[in-house]
Tab-separated table of C-alpha atoms and ligand atoms in Angstrom:
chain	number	residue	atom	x	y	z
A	196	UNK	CA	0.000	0.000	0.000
A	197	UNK	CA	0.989	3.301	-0.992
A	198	UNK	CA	-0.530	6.126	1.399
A	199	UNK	CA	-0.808	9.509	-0.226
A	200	UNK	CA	-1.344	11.817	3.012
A	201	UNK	CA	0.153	11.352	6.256
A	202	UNK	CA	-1.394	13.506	8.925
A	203	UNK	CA	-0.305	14.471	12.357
A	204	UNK	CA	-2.959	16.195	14.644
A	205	UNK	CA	-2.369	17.408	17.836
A	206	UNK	CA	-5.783	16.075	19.583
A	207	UNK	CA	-8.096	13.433	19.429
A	208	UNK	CA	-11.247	15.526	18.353
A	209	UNK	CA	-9.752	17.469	15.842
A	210	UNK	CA	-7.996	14.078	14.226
A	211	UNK	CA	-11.559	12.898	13.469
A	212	UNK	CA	-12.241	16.203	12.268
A	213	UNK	CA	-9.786	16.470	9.344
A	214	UNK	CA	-10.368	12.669	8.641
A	215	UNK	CA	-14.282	13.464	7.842
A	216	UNK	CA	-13.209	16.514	5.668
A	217	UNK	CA	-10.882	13.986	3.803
A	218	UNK	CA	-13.182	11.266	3.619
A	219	UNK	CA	-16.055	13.955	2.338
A	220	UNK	CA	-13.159	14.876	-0.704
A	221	UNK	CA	-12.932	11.297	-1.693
A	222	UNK	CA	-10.267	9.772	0.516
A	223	UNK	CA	-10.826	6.552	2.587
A	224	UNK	CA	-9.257	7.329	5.453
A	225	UNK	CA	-7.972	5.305	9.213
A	226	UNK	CA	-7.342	7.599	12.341
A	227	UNK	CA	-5.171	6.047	14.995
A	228	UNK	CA	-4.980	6.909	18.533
A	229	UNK	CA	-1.461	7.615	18.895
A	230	UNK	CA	1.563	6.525	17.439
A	231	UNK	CA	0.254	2.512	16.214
A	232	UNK	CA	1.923	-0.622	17.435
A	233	UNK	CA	0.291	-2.447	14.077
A	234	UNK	CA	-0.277	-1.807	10.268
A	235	UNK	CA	-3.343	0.377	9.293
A	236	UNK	CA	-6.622	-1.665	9.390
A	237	UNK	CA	-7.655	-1.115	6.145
A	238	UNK	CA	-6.657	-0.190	2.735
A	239	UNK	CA	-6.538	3.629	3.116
A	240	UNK	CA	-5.548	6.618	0.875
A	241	UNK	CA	-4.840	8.962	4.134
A	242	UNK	CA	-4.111	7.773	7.635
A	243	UNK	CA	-4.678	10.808	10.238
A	244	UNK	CA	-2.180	9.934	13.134
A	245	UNK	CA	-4.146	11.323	16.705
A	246	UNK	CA	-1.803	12.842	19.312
A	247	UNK	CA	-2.358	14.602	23.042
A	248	UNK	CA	0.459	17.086	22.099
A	249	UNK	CA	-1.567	20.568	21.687
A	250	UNK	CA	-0.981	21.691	25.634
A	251	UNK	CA	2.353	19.611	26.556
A	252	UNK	CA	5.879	20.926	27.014
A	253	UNK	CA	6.873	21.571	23.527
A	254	UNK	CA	9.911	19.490	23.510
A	255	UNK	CA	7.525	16.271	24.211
A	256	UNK	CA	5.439	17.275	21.519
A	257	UNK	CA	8.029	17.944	18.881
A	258	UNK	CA	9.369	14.294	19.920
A	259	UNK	CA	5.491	12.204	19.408
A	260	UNK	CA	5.190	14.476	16.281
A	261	UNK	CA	8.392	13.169	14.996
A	262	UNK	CA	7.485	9.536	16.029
A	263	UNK	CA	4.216	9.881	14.003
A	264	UNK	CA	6.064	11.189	11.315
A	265	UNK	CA	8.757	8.264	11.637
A	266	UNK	CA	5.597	5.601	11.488
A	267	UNK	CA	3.957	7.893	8.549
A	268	UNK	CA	7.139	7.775	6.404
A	269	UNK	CA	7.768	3.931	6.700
A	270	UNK	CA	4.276	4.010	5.319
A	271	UNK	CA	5.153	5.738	2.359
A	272	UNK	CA	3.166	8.683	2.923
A	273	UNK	CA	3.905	11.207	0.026
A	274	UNK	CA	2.547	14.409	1.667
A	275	UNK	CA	2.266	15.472	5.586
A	276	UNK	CA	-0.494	17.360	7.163
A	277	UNK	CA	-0.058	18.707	10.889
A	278	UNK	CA	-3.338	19.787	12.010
A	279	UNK	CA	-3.921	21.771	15.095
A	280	UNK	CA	-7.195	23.504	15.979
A	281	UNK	CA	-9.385	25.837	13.855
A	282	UNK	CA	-8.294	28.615	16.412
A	283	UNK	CA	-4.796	27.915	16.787
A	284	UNK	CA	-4.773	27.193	20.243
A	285	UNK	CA	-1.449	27.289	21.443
A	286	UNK	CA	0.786	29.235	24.068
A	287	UNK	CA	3.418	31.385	23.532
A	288	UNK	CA	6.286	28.530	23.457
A	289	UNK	CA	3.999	26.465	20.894
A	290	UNK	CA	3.266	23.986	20.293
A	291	UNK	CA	2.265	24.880	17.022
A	292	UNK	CA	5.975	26.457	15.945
A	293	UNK	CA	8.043	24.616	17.693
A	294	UNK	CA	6.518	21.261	15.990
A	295	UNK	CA	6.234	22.771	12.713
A	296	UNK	CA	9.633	23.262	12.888
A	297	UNK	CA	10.680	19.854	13.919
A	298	UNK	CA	9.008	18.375	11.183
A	299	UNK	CA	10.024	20.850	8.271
A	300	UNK	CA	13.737	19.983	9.687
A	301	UNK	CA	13.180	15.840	9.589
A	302	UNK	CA	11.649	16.358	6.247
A	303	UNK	CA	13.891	18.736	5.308
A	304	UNK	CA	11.800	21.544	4.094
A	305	UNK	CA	12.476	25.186	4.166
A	306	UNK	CA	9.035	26.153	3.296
A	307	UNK	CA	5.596	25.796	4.591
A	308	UNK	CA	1.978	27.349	4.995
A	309	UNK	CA	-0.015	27.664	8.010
A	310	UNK	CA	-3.673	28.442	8.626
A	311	UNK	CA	-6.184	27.451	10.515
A	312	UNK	CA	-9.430	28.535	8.114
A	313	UNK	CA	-12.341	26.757	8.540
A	314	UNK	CA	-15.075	28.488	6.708
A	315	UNK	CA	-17.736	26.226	7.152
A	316	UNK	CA	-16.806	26.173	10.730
A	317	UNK	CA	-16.702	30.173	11.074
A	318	UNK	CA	-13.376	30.399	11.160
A	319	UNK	CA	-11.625	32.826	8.590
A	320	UNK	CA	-8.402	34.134	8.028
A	321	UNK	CA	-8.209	38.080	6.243
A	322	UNK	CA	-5.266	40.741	6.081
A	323	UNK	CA	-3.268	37.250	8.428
A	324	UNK	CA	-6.313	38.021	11.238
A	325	UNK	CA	-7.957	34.971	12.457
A	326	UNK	CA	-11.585	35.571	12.631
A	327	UNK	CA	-14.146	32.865	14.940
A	328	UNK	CA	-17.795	33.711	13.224
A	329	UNK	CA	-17.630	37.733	13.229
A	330	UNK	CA	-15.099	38.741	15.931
A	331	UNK	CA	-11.238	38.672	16.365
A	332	UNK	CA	-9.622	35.342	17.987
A	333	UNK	CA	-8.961	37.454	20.678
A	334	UNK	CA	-12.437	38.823	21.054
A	335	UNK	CA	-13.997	35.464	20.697
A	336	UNK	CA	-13.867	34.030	24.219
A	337	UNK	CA	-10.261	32.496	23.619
A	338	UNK	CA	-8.845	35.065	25.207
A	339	UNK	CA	-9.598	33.513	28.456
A	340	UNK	CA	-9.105	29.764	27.300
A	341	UNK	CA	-7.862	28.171	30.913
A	342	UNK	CA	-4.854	26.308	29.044
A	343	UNK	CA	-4.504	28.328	25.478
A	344	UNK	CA	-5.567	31.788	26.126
A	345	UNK	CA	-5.260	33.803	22.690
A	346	UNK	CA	-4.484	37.102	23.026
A	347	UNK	CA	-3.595	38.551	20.009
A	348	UNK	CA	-5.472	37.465	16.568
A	349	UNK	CA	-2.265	38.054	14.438
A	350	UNK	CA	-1.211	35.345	13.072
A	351	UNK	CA	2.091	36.152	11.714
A	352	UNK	CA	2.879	37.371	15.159
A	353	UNK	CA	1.296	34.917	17.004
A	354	UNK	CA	3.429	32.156	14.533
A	355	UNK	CA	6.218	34.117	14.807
A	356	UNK	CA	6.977	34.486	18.618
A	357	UNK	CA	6.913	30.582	17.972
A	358	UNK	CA	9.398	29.923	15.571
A	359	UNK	CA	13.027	30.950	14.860
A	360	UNK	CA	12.212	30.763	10.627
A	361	UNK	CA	10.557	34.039	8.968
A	362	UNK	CA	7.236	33.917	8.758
A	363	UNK	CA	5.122	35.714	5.884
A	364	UNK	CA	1.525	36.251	4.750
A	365	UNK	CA	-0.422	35.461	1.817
A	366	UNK	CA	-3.011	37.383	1.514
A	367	UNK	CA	-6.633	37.095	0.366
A	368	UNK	CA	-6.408	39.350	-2.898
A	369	UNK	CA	-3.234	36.048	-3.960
A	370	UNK	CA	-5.724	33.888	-3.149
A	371	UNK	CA	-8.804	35.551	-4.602
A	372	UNK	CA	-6.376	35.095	-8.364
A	373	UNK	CA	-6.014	31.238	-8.060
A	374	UNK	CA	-3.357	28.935	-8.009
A	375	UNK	CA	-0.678	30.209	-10.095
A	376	UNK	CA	-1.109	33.415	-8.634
A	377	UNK	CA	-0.438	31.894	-5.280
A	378	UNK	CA	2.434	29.822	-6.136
A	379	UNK	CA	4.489	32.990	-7.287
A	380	UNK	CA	3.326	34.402	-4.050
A	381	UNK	CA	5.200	31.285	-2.353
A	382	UNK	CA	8.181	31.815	-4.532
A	383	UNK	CA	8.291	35.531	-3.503
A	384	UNK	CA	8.514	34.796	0.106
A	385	UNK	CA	10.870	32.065	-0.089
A	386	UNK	CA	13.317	33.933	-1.876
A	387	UNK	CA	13.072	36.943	0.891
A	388	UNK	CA	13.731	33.703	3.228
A	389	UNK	CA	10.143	33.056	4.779
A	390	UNK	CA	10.043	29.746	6.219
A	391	UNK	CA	6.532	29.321	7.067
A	392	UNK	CA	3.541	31.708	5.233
A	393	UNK	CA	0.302	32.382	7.007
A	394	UNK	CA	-2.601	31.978	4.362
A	395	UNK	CA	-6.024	34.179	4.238
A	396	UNK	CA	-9.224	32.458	3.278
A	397	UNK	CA	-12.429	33.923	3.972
A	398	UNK	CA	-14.595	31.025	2.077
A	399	UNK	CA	-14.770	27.630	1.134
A	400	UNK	CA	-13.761	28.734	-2.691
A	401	UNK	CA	-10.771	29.764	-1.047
A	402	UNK	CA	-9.541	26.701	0.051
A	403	UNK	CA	-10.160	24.964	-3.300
A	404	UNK	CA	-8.032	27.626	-4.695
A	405	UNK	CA	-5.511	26.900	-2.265
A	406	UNK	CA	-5.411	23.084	-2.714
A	407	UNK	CA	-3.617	22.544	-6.163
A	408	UNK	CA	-0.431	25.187	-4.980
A	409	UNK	CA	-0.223	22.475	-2.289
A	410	UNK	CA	0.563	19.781	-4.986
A	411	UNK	CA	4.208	18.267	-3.942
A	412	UNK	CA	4.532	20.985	-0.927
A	413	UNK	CA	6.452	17.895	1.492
A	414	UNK	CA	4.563	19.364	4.670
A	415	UNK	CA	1.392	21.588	5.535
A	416	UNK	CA	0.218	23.053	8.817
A	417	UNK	CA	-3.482	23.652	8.998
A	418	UNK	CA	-6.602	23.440	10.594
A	419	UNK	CA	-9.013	20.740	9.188
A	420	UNK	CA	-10.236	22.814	6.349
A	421	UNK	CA	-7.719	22.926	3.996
A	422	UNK	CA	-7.872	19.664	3.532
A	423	UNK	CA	-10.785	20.017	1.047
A	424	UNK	CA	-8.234	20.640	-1.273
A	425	UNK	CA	-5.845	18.137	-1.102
A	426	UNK	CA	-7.628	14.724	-2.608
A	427	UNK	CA	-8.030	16.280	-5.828
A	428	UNK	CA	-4.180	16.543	-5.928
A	429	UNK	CA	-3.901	12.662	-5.798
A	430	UNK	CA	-6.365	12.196	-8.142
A	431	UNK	CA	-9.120	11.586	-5.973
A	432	UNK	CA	-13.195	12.926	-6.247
A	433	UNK	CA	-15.595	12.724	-3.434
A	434	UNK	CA	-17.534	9.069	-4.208
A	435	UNK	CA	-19.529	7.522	-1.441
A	436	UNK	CA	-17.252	4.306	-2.051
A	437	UNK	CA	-14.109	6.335	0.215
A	438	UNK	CA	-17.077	6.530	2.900
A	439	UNK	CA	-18.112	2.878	2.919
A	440	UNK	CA	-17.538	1.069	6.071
A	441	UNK	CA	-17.299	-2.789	7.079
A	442	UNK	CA	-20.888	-4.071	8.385
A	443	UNK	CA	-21.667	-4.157	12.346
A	444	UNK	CA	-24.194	-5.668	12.894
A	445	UNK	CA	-25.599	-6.156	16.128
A	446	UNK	CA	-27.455	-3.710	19.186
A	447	UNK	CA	-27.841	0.245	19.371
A	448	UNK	CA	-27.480	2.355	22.540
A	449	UNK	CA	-25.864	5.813	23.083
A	450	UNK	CA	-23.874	6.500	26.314
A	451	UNK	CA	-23.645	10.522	26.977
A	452	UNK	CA	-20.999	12.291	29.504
A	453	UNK	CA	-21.443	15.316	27.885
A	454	UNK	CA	-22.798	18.641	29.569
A	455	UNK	CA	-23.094	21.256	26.651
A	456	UNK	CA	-26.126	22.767	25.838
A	457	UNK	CA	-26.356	20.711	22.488
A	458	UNK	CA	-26.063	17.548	24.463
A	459	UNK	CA	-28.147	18.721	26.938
A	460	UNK	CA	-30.937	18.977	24.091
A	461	UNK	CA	-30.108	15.803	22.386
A	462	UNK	CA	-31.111	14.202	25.459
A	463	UNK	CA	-34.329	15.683	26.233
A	464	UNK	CA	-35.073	15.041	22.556
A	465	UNK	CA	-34.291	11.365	22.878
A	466	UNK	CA	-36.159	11.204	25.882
A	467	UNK	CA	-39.187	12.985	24.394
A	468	UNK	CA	-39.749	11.681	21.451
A	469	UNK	CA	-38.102	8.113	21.066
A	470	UNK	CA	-40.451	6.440	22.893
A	471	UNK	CA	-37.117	4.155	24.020
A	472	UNK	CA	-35.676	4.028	27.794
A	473	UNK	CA	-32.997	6.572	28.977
A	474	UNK	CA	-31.158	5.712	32.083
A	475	UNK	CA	-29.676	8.692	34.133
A	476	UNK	CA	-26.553	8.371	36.298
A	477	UNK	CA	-25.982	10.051	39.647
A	478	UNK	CA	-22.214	11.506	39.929
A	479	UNK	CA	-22.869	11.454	43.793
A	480	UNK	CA	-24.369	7.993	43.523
A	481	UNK	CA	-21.086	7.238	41.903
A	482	UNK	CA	-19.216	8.566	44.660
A	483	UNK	CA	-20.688	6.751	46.992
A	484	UNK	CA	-20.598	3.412	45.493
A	485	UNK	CA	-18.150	3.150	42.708
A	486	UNK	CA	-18.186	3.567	39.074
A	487	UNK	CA	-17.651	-0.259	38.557
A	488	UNK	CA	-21.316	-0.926	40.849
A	489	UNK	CA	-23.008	1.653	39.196
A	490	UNK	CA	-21.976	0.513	35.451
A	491	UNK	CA	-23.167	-3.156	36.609
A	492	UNK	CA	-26.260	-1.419	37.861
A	493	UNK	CA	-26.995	0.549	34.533
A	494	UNK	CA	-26.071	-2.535	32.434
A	495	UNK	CA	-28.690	-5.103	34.490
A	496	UNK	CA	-31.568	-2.264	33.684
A	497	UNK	CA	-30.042	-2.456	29.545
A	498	UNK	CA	-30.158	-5.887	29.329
A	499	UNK	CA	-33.629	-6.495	28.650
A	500	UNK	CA	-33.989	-3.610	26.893
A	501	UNK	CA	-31.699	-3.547	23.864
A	502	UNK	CA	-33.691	-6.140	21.583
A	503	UNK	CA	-36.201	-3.609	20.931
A	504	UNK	CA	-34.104	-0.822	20.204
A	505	UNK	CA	-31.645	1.665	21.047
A	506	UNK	CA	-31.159	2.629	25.242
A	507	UNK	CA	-29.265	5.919	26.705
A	508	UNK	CA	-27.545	5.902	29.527
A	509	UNK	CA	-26.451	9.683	30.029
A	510	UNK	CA	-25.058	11.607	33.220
A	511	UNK	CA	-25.626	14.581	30.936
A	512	UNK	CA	-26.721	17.418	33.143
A	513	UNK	CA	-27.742	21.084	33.134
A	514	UNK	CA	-24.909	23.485	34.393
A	515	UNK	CA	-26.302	23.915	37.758
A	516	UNK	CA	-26.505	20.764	38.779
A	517	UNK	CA	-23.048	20.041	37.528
A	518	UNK	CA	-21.789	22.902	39.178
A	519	UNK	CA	-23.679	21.670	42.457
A	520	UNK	CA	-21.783	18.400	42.093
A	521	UNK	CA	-18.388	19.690	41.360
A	522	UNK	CA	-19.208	21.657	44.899
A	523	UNK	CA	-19.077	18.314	46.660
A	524	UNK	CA	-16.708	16.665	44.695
A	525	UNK	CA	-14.440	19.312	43.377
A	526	UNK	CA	-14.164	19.547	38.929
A	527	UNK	CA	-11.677	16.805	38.594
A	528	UNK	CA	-12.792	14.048	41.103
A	529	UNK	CA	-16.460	14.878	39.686
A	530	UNK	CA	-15.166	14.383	35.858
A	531	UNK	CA	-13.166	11.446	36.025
A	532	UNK	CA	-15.459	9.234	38.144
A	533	UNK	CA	-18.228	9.996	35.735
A	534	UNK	CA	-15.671	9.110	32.510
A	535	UNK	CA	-15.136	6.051	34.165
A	536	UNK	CA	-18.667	4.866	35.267
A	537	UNK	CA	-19.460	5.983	31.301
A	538	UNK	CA	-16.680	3.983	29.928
A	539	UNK	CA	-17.323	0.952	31.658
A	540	UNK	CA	-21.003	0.903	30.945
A	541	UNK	CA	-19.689	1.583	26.585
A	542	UNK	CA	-17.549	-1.622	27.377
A	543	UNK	CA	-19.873	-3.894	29.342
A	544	UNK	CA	-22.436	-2.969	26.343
A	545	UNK	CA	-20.189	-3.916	23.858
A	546	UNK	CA	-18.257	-6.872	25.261
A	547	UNK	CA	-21.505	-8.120	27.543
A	548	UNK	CA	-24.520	-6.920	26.240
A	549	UNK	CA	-23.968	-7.629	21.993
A	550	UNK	CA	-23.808	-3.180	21.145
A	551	UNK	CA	-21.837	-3.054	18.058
A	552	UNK	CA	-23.427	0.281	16.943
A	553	UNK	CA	-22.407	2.685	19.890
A	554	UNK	CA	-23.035	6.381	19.760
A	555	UNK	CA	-20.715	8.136	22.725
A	556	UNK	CA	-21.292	11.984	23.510
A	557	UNK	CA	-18.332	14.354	24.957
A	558	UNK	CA	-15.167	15.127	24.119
A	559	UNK	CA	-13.574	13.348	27.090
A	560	UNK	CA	-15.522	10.580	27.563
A	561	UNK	CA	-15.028	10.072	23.878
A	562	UNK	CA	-11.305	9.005	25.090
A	563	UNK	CA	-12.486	7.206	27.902
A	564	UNK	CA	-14.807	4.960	25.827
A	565	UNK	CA	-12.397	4.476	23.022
A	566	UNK	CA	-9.860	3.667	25.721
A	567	UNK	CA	-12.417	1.296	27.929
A	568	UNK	CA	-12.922	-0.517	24.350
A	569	UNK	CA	-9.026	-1.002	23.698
A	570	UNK	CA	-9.593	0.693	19.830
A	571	UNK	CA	-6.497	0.987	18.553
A	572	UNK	CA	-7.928	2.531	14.987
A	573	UNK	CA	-11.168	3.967	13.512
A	574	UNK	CA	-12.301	3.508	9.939
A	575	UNK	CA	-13.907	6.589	8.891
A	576	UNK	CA	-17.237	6.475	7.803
A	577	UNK	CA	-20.062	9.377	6.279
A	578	UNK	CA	-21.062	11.903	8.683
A	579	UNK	CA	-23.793	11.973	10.820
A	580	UNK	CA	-23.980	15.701	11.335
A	581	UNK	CA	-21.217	18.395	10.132
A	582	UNK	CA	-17.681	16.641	11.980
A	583	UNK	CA	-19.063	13.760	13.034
A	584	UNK	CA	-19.093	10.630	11.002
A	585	UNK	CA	-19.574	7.138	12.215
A	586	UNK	CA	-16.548	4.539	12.205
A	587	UNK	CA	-15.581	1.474	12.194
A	588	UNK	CA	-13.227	-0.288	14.876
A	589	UNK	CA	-12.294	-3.435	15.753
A	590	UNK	CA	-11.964	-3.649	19.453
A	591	UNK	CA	-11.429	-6.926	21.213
A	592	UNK	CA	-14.616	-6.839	23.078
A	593	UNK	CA	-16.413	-6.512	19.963
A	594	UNK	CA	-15.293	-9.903	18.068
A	595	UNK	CA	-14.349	-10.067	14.359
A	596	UNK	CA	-16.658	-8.263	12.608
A	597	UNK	CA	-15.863	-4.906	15.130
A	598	UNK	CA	-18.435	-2.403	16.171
A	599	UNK	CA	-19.652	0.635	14.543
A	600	UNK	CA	-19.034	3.893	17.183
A	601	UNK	CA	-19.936	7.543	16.548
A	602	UNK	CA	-17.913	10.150	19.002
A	603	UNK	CA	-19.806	13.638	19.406
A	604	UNK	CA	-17.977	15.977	21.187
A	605	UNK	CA	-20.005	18.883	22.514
A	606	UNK	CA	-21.919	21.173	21.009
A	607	UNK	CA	-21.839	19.266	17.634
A	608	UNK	CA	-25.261	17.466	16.034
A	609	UNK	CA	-28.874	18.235	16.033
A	610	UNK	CA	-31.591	18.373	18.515
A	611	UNK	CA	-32.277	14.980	17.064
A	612	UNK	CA	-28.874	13.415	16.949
A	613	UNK	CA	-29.409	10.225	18.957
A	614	UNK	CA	-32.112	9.049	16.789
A	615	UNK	CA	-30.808	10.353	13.843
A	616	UNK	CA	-27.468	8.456	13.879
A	617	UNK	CA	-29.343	5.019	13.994
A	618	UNK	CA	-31.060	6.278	10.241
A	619	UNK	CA	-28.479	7.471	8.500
A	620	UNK	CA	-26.173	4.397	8.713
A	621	UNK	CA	-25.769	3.178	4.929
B	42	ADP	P1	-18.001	17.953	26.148
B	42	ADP	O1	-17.472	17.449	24.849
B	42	ADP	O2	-19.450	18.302	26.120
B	42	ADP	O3	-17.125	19.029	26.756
B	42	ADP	P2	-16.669	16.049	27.850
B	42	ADP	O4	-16.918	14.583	27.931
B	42	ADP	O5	-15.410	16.492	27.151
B	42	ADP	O6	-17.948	16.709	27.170
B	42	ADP	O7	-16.615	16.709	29.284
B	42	ADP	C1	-17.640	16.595	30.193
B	42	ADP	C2	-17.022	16.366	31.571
B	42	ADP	O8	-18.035	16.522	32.555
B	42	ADP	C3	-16.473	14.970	31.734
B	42	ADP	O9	-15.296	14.989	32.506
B	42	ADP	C4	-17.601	14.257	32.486
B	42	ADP	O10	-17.150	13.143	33.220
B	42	ADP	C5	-18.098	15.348	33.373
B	42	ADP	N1	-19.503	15.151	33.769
B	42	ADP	C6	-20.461	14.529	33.056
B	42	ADP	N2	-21.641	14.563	33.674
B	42	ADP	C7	-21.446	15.244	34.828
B	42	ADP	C8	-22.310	15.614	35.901
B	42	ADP	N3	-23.609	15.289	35.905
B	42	ADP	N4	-21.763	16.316	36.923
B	42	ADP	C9	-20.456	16.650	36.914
B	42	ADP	N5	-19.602	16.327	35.927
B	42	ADP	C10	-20.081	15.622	34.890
């Protein structure tokens, strides 16, 4: 197997995130969870390689980068994509330089792009000024990020206090002219000895524009949205065949740790209108008598239940009473008992109860479930809603054929999202 795109992303979300944009431009793609042990699960055009590297000391992060990017290479890959998030979240030291770096030097490189434009997602990049929807970065909220605050929605700055190489700006009247026009641009600023050039895009046609001056460029830094542009380089057309996934058959249920508004309706929606049973969980409960009896609680009331259809179990909560709880138990003690009573009811479904479709809601319980499961790799499937697509794993629990498992972090999906994801399977 030859793989065209080797990707490095610097957390787990935002991996499955630039795997659904490449699997939605015609590329069958495999995200692992870290650096794998064994050969990619399927026949794949793009393997997206998912690190925990966006808020660690920079010097660990440049060294799982370049670990992914040893495991890539062996693999043949023929391009490399380091994505980090939509709003470059990153501290002064990095780790967004510092690893960009790292890899332009093991690749040997002297020229890159960086941008983190996501139009469909709201995020634009104009004049080298990172926009989220219609404010400045550092108007947005992520100016008081706990672990990334962004203060200053400069890119070229921002990129620059991170890196020892020149960095440059393309801006969005290059890109506006196409291709061509923005290859000369790159020539321009290479021969004035930019290393690394910040790119504007302020739509979707943007990005498409941007793709083909990527053609043979060894590495590019991005968000997930330039990646629209890449397939087409290889050859490659969005067909639902790059989409298709291995059958699961076998029982539905959704398990929810998730406390954002959007979960917080897809719940009440479920519970509404389903007509199927929803089983809440307690933290407090959990406190008291251990995530382990509570799971084997919640899975006795499943049991009998599954046949007919899909069950939620959810500890999904409105922010008061999750405030009230992290009063008693303090934010961390609260959060990781609940991620582990959630990820042992995901694997006693799965291994016990005959789930092999699995819907999981939150960002960190995501981890917790896909870590519960032992899933190594994720086939990625069509999306369910905007970023989240269902996908195929083997997992030990789950037997030969593997399970099916959607991961919705957040505020992502519809109102209707737990039902939905059961429909739209092909
Ligand atoms: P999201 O993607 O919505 O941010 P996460 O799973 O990333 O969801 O984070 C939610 C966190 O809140 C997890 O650590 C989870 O264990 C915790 N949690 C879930 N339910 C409750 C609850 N009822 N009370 C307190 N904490 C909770």
């Amino acid at each position: 197997m030859r793989l065209l795109l080797g990707c490095i992303a610097d957390d787990f979300t935002g991996a499955t995130d630039l795997a659904n944009n490449l699997v939605r431009a015609g590329m069958r793609v495999v995200q692992t969870i870290g650096v794998p042990a064994a050969p990619p699960a399927a026949e794949v055009d793009a393997i997206v390689v998912a690190l925990k590297s966006r808020t660690i000391a920079p010097a660990e992060a440049i060294a799982q980068s370049l670990a992914a990017l040893k495991w890539l290479r062996d693999r043949g890959a023929q391009q490399i994509y380091f994505k980090y998030c939509s709003t470059f979240d990153s501290t002064p030291e990095g780790n967004i330089g510092p690893v960009t770096e790292a890899l332009m030097d093991a690749l040997g490189t002297g020229f890159t792009i960086a941008t983190p434009a996501f139009p469909d997602n709201h995020r634009t990049v104009f004049k080298g000024y990172l926009f989220a929807g219609d404010v400045l970065l550092n108007e947005s909220g992520m100016q008081k990020h706990p672990l990334t605050p962004m203060t200053d929605a400069n890119l070229v700055r921002v990129m620059q206090a991170q890196t020892k190489r020149k960095v440059g700006l393309v801006d969005y009247r290059v890109v506006a002219r196409g291709a061509d026009a923005i290859r000369e641009r790159f020539e321009q600023l290479r021969a004035d000895g930019v290393g690394v050039a910040i790119v504007d895009a302020v739509s979707n046609e943007d990005l498409v524009r941007l793709g083909p001056a990527l053609k043979d460029m060894p590495l590019v830094t991005a968000g997930s949205g330039v990646a629209i542009g890449l397939p087409a380089n290889f050859g490659l057309a969005p067909s639902s065949t790059a989409s298709a996934l291995p059958p699961a058959p076998g029982l539905q249920a959704v398990v929810s740790g998730s406390c954002s508004l959007a979960t917080n309706r897809q719940v009440k929606h479920f519970i509404d209108t389903s007509r199927r049973p929803a089983l809440a969980l307690d933290p407090l409960r959990i406190a008291d008598q251990g995530a382990e009896a509570v799971a084997k609680q919640a899975l006795d009331w499943a049991r009998p239940l599954l046949k007919d259809g899909p069950v939620l179990v959810y500890s999904t909560a409105e922010s008061d009473a999750v405030k009230a709880v992290q009063g008693r138990l303090g934010v961390d003690e609260a959060g990781s008992l609940v991620e582990h009573c959630v990820a042992a009811i995901a694997r006693g479904l799965v291994a016990d109860l005959g789930v092999r479709q699995l819907v999981v809601a939150g960002g960190e319980t995501s981890g917790a479930c896909v870590q519960a499961l032992g899933i190594a790799q994720m086939q990625i499937g069509a999306q369910i809603d905007p970023g989240v697509p269902w996908c195929h794993a083997k997992a030990a629990a789950a037997g030969d054929a593997g399970l099916r498992i959607a991961l919705k972090s957040g505020n992502f999906g519809t109102d209707d999202f737990f039902t939905k994801a059961f429909t739209a399977q092909d």
